[in-house]
mmCIF file of C-alpha atoms in Angstrom:
data_model
loop_
_atom_site.group_PDB
_atom_site.id
_atom_site.type_symbol
_atom_site.label_atom_id
_atom_site.label_comp_id
_atom_site.label_asym_id
_atom_site.label_seq_id
_atom_site.Cartn_x
_atom_site.Cartn_y
_atom_site.Cartn_z
ATOM 1 C CA UNK M 1 15.425 33.171 21.660
ATOM 2 C CA UNK M 2 12.516 35.394 22.554
ATOM 3 C CA UNK M 3 8.919 35.579 21.389
ATOM 4 C CA UNK M 4 8.165 38.944 19.812
ATOM 5 C CA UNK M 5 4.858 40.750 20.185
ATOM 6 C CA UNK M 6 3.949 43.869 18.255
ATOM 7 C CA UNK M 7 1.139 46.382 18.620
ATOM 8 C CA UNK M 8 0.461 49.995 17.772
ATOM 9 C CA UNK M 9 0.403 50.697 21.513
ATOM 10 C CA UNK M 10 -0.326 49.082 24.848
ATOM 11 C CA UNK M 11 -3.294 47.034 23.631
ATOM 12 C CA UNK M 12 -0.961 44.172 22.776
ATOM 13 C CA UNK M 13 -0.209 43.777 26.477
ATOM 14 C CA UNK M 14 -3.597 42.047 26.721
ATOM 15 C CA UNK M 15 -2.233 39.373 24.364
ATOM 16 C CA UNK M 16 1.104 39.197 26.188
ATOM 17 C CA UNK M 17 -0.837 38.717 29.419
ATOM 18 C CA UNK M 18 -2.445 35.585 27.958
ATOM 19 C CA UNK M 19 0.831 34.357 26.428
ATOM 20 C CA UNK M 20 2.460 34.482 29.854
ATOM 21 C CA UNK M 21 -0.282 32.192 31.161
ATOM 22 C CA UNK M 22 0.177 29.600 28.405
ATOM 23 C CA UNK M 23 3.968 29.927 28.131
ATOM 24 C CA UNK M 24 5.284 31.224 31.476
ATOM 25 C CA UNK M 25 8.851 30.007 30.886
ATOM 26 C CA UNK M 26 9.339 31.892 27.647
ATOM 27 C CA UNK M 27 11.150 35.211 27.379
ATOM 28 C CA UNK M 28 9.494 38.015 25.426
ATOM 29 C CA UNK M 29 10.121 41.186 23.444
ATOM 30 C CA UNK M 30 7.183 43.593 23.343
ATOM 31 C CA UNK M 31 7.198 46.437 20.817
ATOM 32 C CA UNK M 32 4.601 49.222 21.048
ATOM 33 C CA UNK M 33 4.635 51.719 18.176
ATOM 34 C CA UNK M 34 3.479 54.537 20.415
ATOM 35 C CA UNK M 35 4.944 57.209 18.126
ATOM 36 C CA UNK M 36 2.201 56.403 15.611
ATOM 37 C CA UNK M 37 -0.726 55.197 17.719
ATOM 38 C CA UNK M 38 -3.663 55.061 17.008
ATOM 39 C CA UNK M 39 -3.460 53.046 13.794
ATOM 40 C CA UNK M 40 -7.205 52.710 13.379
ATOM 41 C CA UNK M 41 -7.691 56.329 12.324
ATOM 42 C CA UNK M 42 -4.776 56.496 9.839
ATOM 43 C CA UNK M 43 -4.571 55.469 6.193
ATOM 44 C CA UNK M 44 -3.812 51.906 5.213
ATOM 45 C CA UNK M 45 -0.630 53.002 3.421
ATOM 46 C CA UNK M 46 0.696 54.850 6.477
ATOM 47 C CA UNK M 47 -0.002 51.937 8.795
ATOM 48 C CA UNK M 48 1.609 49.418 6.437
ATOM 49 C CA UNK M 49 4.844 51.418 6.427
ATOM 50 C CA UNK M 50 4.885 51.722 10.231
ATOM 51 C CA UNK M 51 4.399 47.995 10.643
ATOM 52 C CA UNK M 52 7.068 46.965 8.137
ATOM 53 C CA UNK M 53 9.634 49.240 9.785
ATOM 54 C CA UNK M 54 8.774 47.960 13.250
ATOM 55 C CA UNK M 55 8.935 44.291 12.301
ATOM 56 C CA UNK M 56 12.280 44.823 10.556
ATOM 57 C CA UNK M 57 13.550 46.146 13.900
ATOM 58 C CA UNK M 58 12.046 43.278 15.902
ATOM 59 C CA UNK M 59 13.424 40.634 13.518
ATOM 60 C CA UNK M 60 16.982 41.730 14.325
ATOM 61 C CA UNK M 61 16.554 40.649 17.952
ATOM 62 C CA UNK M 62 16.790 36.867 17.535
ATOM 63 C CA UNK M 63 13.108 35.998 17.892
ATOM 64 C CA UNK M 64 11.662 32.553 17.222
ATOM 65 C CA UNK M 65 8.069 33.681 16.620
ATOM 66 C CA UNK M 66 6.171 36.938 16.253
ATOM 67 C CA UNK M 67 2.646 37.763 17.341
ATOM 68 C CA UNK M 68 1.019 40.726 15.607
ATOM 69 C CA UNK M 69 -1.067 41.620 18.657
ATOM 70 C CA UNK M 70 -3.118 44.196 16.783
ATOM 71 C CA UNK M 71 -6.307 43.515 14.824
ATOM 72 C CA UNK M 72 -5.722 46.481 12.525
ATOM 73 C CA UNK M 73 -2.140 45.467 11.695
ATOM 74 C CA UNK M 74 -3.173 41.860 11.129
ATOM 75 C CA UNK M 75 -5.903 42.877 8.700
ATOM 76 C CA UNK M 76 -3.545 45.035 6.660
ATOM 77 C CA UNK M 77 -0.202 43.278 6.382
ATOM 78 C CA UNK M 78 -0.053 39.770 7.902
ATOM 79 C CA UNK M 79 0.387 37.919 4.590
ATOM 80 C CA UNK M 80 3.100 40.293 3.413
ATOM 81 C CA UNK M 81 4.996 39.777 6.659
ATOM 82 C CA UNK M 82 4.793 36.010 6.354
ATOM 83 C CA UNK M 83 6.321 36.216 2.892
ATOM 84 C CA UNK M 84 9.269 38.245 4.236
ATOM 85 C CA UNK M 85 10.378 36.215 7.252
ATOM 86 C CA UNK M 86 11.079 32.578 7.997
ATOM 87 C CA UNK M 87 9.883 32.523 11.616
ATOM 88 C CA UNK M 88 6.191 31.893 12.450
ATOM 89 C CA UNK M 89 4.050 35.028 12.411
ATOM 90 C CA UNK M 90 0.666 34.898 14.127
ATOM 91 C CA UNK M 91 -2.020 37.514 13.806
ATOM 92 C CA UNK M 92 -5.190 38.267 15.695
ATOM 93 C CA UNK M 93 -8.635 38.931 14.295
ATOM 94 C CA UNK M 94 -12.032 39.705 15.815
ATOM 95 C CA UNK M 95 -13.455 36.533 17.379
ATOM 96 C CA UNK M 96 -16.557 36.597 15.186
ATOM 97 C CA UNK M 97 -16.959 32.833 14.725
ATOM 98 C CA UNK M 98 -17.175 31.865 18.423
ATOM 99 C CA UNK M 99 -19.350 34.917 19.038
ATOM 100 C CA UNK M 100 -21.842 33.787 16.388
ATOM 101 C CA UNK M 101 -21.886 30.280 17.842
ATOM 102 C CA UNK M 102 -22.647 31.687 21.306
ATOM 103 C CA UNK M 103 -25.299 34.145 20.174
ATOM 104 C CA UNK M 104 -27.174 31.794 17.855
ATOM 105 C CA UNK M 105 -27.920 29.581 20.851
ATOM 106 C CA UNK M 106 -29.450 32.576 22.605
ATOM 107 C CA UNK M 107 -31.259 33.745 19.450
ATOM 108 C CA UNK M 108 -29.425 37.032 19.814
ATOM 109 C CA UNK M 109 -27.182 39.182 17.619
ATOM 110 C CA UNK M 110 -23.432 39.887 17.727
ATOM 111 C CA UNK M 111 -21.840 43.320 18.024
ATOM 112 C CA UNK M 112 -18.213 43.696 16.940
ATOM 113 C CA UNK M 113 -16.356 46.613 18.528
ATOM 114 C CA UNK M 114 -13.082 47.487 16.774
ATOM 115 C CA UNK M 115 -11.163 50.295 15.100
ATOM 116 C CA UNK M 116 -12.502 51.966 12.000
ATOM 117 C CA UNK M 117 -9.637 50.638 9.854
ATOM 118 C CA UNK M 118 -10.186 47.040 10.989
ATOM 119 C CA UNK M 119 -13.882 47.248 10.175
ATOM 120 C CA UNK M 120 -13.200 48.764 6.745
ATOM 121 C CA UNK M 121 -10.726 46.086 5.660
ATOM 122 C CA UNK M 122 -11.611 43.383 3.143
ATOM 123 C CA UNK M 123 -10.209 40.749 5.532
ATOM 124 C CA UNK M 124 -12.890 41.584 8.102
ATOM 125 C CA UNK M 125 -15.715 41.738 5.553
ATOM 126 C CA UNK M 126 -14.641 38.408 4.063
ATOM 127 C CA UNK M 127 -14.613 36.851 7.531
ATOM 128 C CA UNK M 128 -18.132 38.028 8.329
ATOM 129 C CA UNK M 129 -19.468 37.092 4.889
ATOM 130 C CA UNK M 130 -18.040 33.588 5.227
ATOM 131 C CA UNK M 131 -19.585 32.728 8.584
ATOM 132 C CA UNK M 132 -22.476 35.134 9.279
ATOM 133 C CA UNK M 133 -25.140 33.117 7.459
ATOM 134 C CA UNK M 134 -27.927 34.478 9.644
ATOM 135 C CA UNK M 135 -26.817 38.105 9.172
ATOM 136 C CA UNK M 136 -26.677 38.706 12.904
ATOM 137 C CA UNK M 137 -23.387 40.640 13.055
ATOM 138 C CA UNK M 138 -23.306 44.404 13.548
ATOM 139 C CA UNK M 139 -20.170 46.480 14.048
ATOM 140 C CA UNK M 140 -19.104 49.745 15.638
ATOM 141 C CA UNK M 141 -15.750 51.566 15.759
ATOM 142 C CA UNK M 142 -14.770 52.871 19.191
ATOM 143 C CA UNK M 143 -11.581 54.908 18.640
ATOM 144 C CA UNK M 144 -12.046 56.714 21.938
ATOM 145 C CA UNK M 145 -11.240 53.548 23.885
ATOM 146 C CA UNK M 146 -7.838 53.341 22.213
ATOM 147 C CA UNK M 147 -7.142 56.936 23.188
ATOM 148 C CA UNK M 148 -8.305 56.346 26.764
ATOM 149 C CA UNK M 149 -6.046 53.284 27.088
ATOM 150 C CA UNK M 150 -3.000 55.015 25.640
ATOM 151 C CA UNK M 151 -3.530 57.818 28.177
ATOM 152 C CA UNK M 152 -3.878 55.233 30.989
ATOM 153 C CA UNK M 153 -7.349 56.670 31.586
ATOM 154 C CA UNK M 154 -9.655 54.052 33.107
ATOM 155 C CA UNK M 155 -11.934 56.251 35.213
ATOM 156 C CA UNK M 156 -15.444 54.924 34.663
ATOM 157 C CA UNK M 157 -16.844 58.431 35.153
ATOM 158 C CA UNK M 158 -15.269 59.233 31.773
ATOM 159 C CA UNK M 159 -15.466 55.837 30.085
ATOM 160 C CA UNK M 160 -19.130 55.005 30.686
ATOM 161 C CA UNK M 161 -20.577 58.291 29.323
ATOM 162 C CA UNK M 162 -18.477 57.793 26.191
ATOM 163 C CA UNK M 163 -19.828 54.252 25.780
ATOM 164 C CA UNK M 164 -23.436 55.391 26.320
ATOM 165 C CA UNK M 165 -23.001 58.082 23.680
ATOM 166 C CA UNK M 166 -21.442 55.781 21.068
ATOM 167 C CA UNK M 167 -23.901 52.929 21.680
ATOM 168 C CA UNK M 168 -27.025 55.077 21.778
ATOM 169 C CA UNK M 169 -27.948 54.065 18.210
ATOM 170 C CA UNK M 170 -28.272 50.379 19.195
ATOM 171 C CA UNK M 171 -30.907 48.400 21.058
ATOM 172 C CA UNK M 172 -28.516 46.614 23.414
ATOM 173 C CA UNK M 173 -31.124 44.055 24.470
ATOM 174 C CA UNK M 174 -30.917 42.354 21.073
ATOM 175 C CA UNK M 175 -27.261 41.344 21.461
ATOM 176 C CA UNK M 176 -26.002 38.138 23.014
ATOM 177 C CA UNK M 177 -22.264 38.537 22.495
ATOM 178 C CA UNK M 178 -19.938 41.495 22.103
ATOM 179 C CA UNK M 179 -16.621 40.973 20.315
ATOM 180 C CA UNK M 180 -13.734 43.040 21.653
ATOM 181 C CA UNK M 181 -12.104 43.389 18.238
ATOM 182 C CA UNK M 182 -9.226 45.617 19.300
ATOM 183 C CA UNK M 183 -6.574 44.502 21.780
ATOM 184 C CA UNK M 184 -7.010 47.762 23.712
ATOM 185 C CA UNK M 185 -10.635 46.967 24.514
ATOM 186 C CA UNK M 186 -10.316 44.198 27.165
ATOM 187 C CA UNK M 187 -9.083 46.845 29.630
ATOM 188 C CA UNK M 188 -12.621 48.253 29.555
ATOM 189 C CA UNK M 189 -14.562 45.028 29.969
ATOM 190 C CA UNK M 190 -15.884 45.984 33.414
ATOM 191 C CA UNK M 191 -17.124 49.329 32.078
ATOM 192 C CA UNK M 192 -18.750 47.612 29.107
ATOM 193 C CA UNK M 193 -20.493 45.172 31.422
ATOM 194 C CA UNK M 194 -22.100 48.112 33.221
ATOM 195 C CA UNK M 195 -23.481 49.462 29.940
ATOM 196 C CA UNK M 196 -24.745 46.226 28.350
ATOM 197 C CA UNK M 197 -27.518 44.009 29.759
ATOM 198 C CA UNK M 198 -26.455 41.214 32.106
ATOM 199 C CA UNK M 199 -27.118 38.449 29.553
ATOM 200 C CA UNK M 200 -24.409 39.726 27.175
ATOM 201 C CA UNK M 201 -21.092 37.842 26.962
ATOM 202 C CA UNK M 202 -17.785 39.416 25.963
ATOM 203 C CA UNK M 203 -15.148 37.687 23.875
ATOM 204 C CA UNK M 204 -11.748 38.608 22.433
ATOM 205 C CA UNK M 205 -9.159 36.829 20.322
ATOM 206 C CA UNK M 206 -6.317 37.015 22.860
ATOM 207 C CA UNK M 207 -6.795 33.592 24.439
ATOM 208 C CA UNK M 208 -7.096 31.848 21.085
ATOM 209 C CA UNK M 209 -3.967 33.588 19.813
ATOM 210 C CA UNK M 210 -1.944 32.599 22.883
ATOM 211 C CA UNK M 211 -3.155 29.010 22.610
ATOM 212 C CA UNK M 212 -2.221 28.923 18.908
ATOM 213 C CA UNK M 213 1.236 30.305 19.716
ATOM 214 C CA UNK M 214 1.859 27.518 22.210
ATOM 215 C CA UNK M 215 0.686 24.888 19.739
ATOM 216 C CA UNK M 216 3.030 26.171 17.016
ATOM 217 C CA UNK M 217 6.048 26.186 19.335
ATOM 218 C CA UNK M 218 5.205 22.667 20.529
ATOM 219 C CA UNK M 219 5.021 21.410 16.938
ATOM 220 C CA UNK M 220 8.413 22.968 16.202
ATOM 221 C CA UNK M 221 9.935 21.632 19.426
ATOM 222 C CA UNK M 222 10.769 25.172 20.520
ATOM 223 C CA UNK M 223 8.944 25.515 23.833
ATOM 224 C CA UNK M 224 11.354 26.981 26.371
ATOM 225 C CA UNK M 225 11.591 25.117 29.670
ATOM 226 C CA UNK M 226 14.222 27.347 31.254
ATOM 227 C CA UNK M 227 13.094 30.924 30.657
ATOM 228 C CA UNK M 228 11.725 33.165 33.377
ATOM 229 C CA UNK M 229 9.019 35.203 31.666
ATOM 230 C CA UNK M 230 11.490 38.051 31.210
ATOM 231 C CA UNK M 231 10.161 40.878 29.031
ATOM 232 C CA UNK M 232 12.073 43.547 27.119
ATOM 233 C CA UNK M 233 9.844 46.500 26.205
ATOM 234 C CA UNK M 234 10.361 48.856 23.265
ATOM 235 C CA UNK M 235 8.440 51.985 22.308
ATOM 236 C CA UNK M 236 8.896 52.713 18.595
ATOM 237 C CA UNK M 237 12.439 51.313 18.592
ATOM 238 C CA UNK M 238 13.576 52.772 21.932
ATOM 239 C CA UNK M 239 14.050 50.406 24.861
ATOM 240 C CA UNK M 240 11.843 51.212 27.861
ATOM 241 C CA UNK M 241 13.838 51.512 31.054
ATOM 242 C CA UNK M 242 12.124 54.230 33.064
ATOM 243 C CA UNK M 243 10.418 52.913 36.174
ATOM 244 C CA UNK M 244 7.264 54.985 35.644
ATOM 245 C CA UNK M 245 6.415 53.423 32.273
ATOM 246 C CA UNK M 246 7.374 49.930 33.420
ATOM 247 C CA UNK M 247 5.224 50.423 36.510
ATOM 248 C CA UNK M 248 2.273 51.420 34.316
ATOM 249 C CA UNK M 249 2.691 48.259 32.249
ATOM 250 C CA UNK M 250 2.660 46.075 35.332
ATOM 251 C CA UNK M 251 -0.407 47.908 36.648
ATOM 252 C CA UNK M 252 -2.146 46.985 33.400
ATOM 253 C CA UNK M 253 -1.251 43.325 33.978
ATOM 254 C CA UNK M 254 -2.763 43.611 37.455
ATOM 255 C CA UNK M 255 -5.910 45.190 36.011
ATOM 256 C CA UNK M 256 -6.248 42.267 33.588
ATOM 257 C CA UNK M 257 -5.698 39.775 36.412
ATOM 258 C CA UNK M 258 -8.688 41.286 38.220
ATOM 259 C CA UNK M 259 -11.116 41.039 35.289
#
C-alpha cells in the first residue's frame, strides 16, 4: 500500500521530500491538480469540488494514508475528507505556533506568507486568535510565488524584485520569524533570505507533517520495511510518464536538498 500526497501543484513535493527522509522505505503516490492550480486565487466552492474529485481518484489506488500537502486545501476541506474515508488523512497548516515561540524570545514579530484563500479562511484566523496572545502575527499573500514555482521559474533576477515589491509595505527589521505558509514557498527560501535581515528565521509545516505521518503509521503498525521510495506521479488524474516532467520533479528535490 502506498502513501498518498495531494496538492494543487508541485508545492506538495516539498512535503514529499520530507516524507522520504522520515519514511524512506515507503512507496508513494503524488497527485498534483495542475489543471486547476493556483487554488489560492479561486473561490472556496470551486476549490472544494476540485479536492473532493481528486481525493476520490486517489482513494481508489489502495493507499494507507493521505497527506493533504496544501495549506489552502487543508483549511477548506480536511474535516469533510476525514468524515468520508477510513484511512488517516493528515493536513498541513501554517507553522504559526513554533514561529511565535521563536519570535517572542527575540522580542520580534511573525510574518505569515501564504495564499490569499488560506489567509481568509476561518481555520487560519481561529489558529492565530488561539495562540497569538501578544498580537505579533502579520500576514501577506504572495500568489506570484505559486505562479513562479508552477512555471519552474527560480531565477532570482525575477523573484527578488517581486519580493521587494510585495514586502515594501513592511518594516522587515521588526520580524524574527517568517512562516512559509504555502508548500510552494520553501523553493524560494534562498531568495527570501536575501530580502529579509540576517536575524530572521524561516519555518514551514513540512517537517512537522512528515514527522506526524511517521508517528501515525508506527501507531497503526503500518510502517513499510521493504519499500524502495518508489513514487507514482499524477497530474489531475493523468499518470506522469514523460521524462521531461519527471526530470523537473527530481530537479526540485535536488534544489530542496541544497537549501
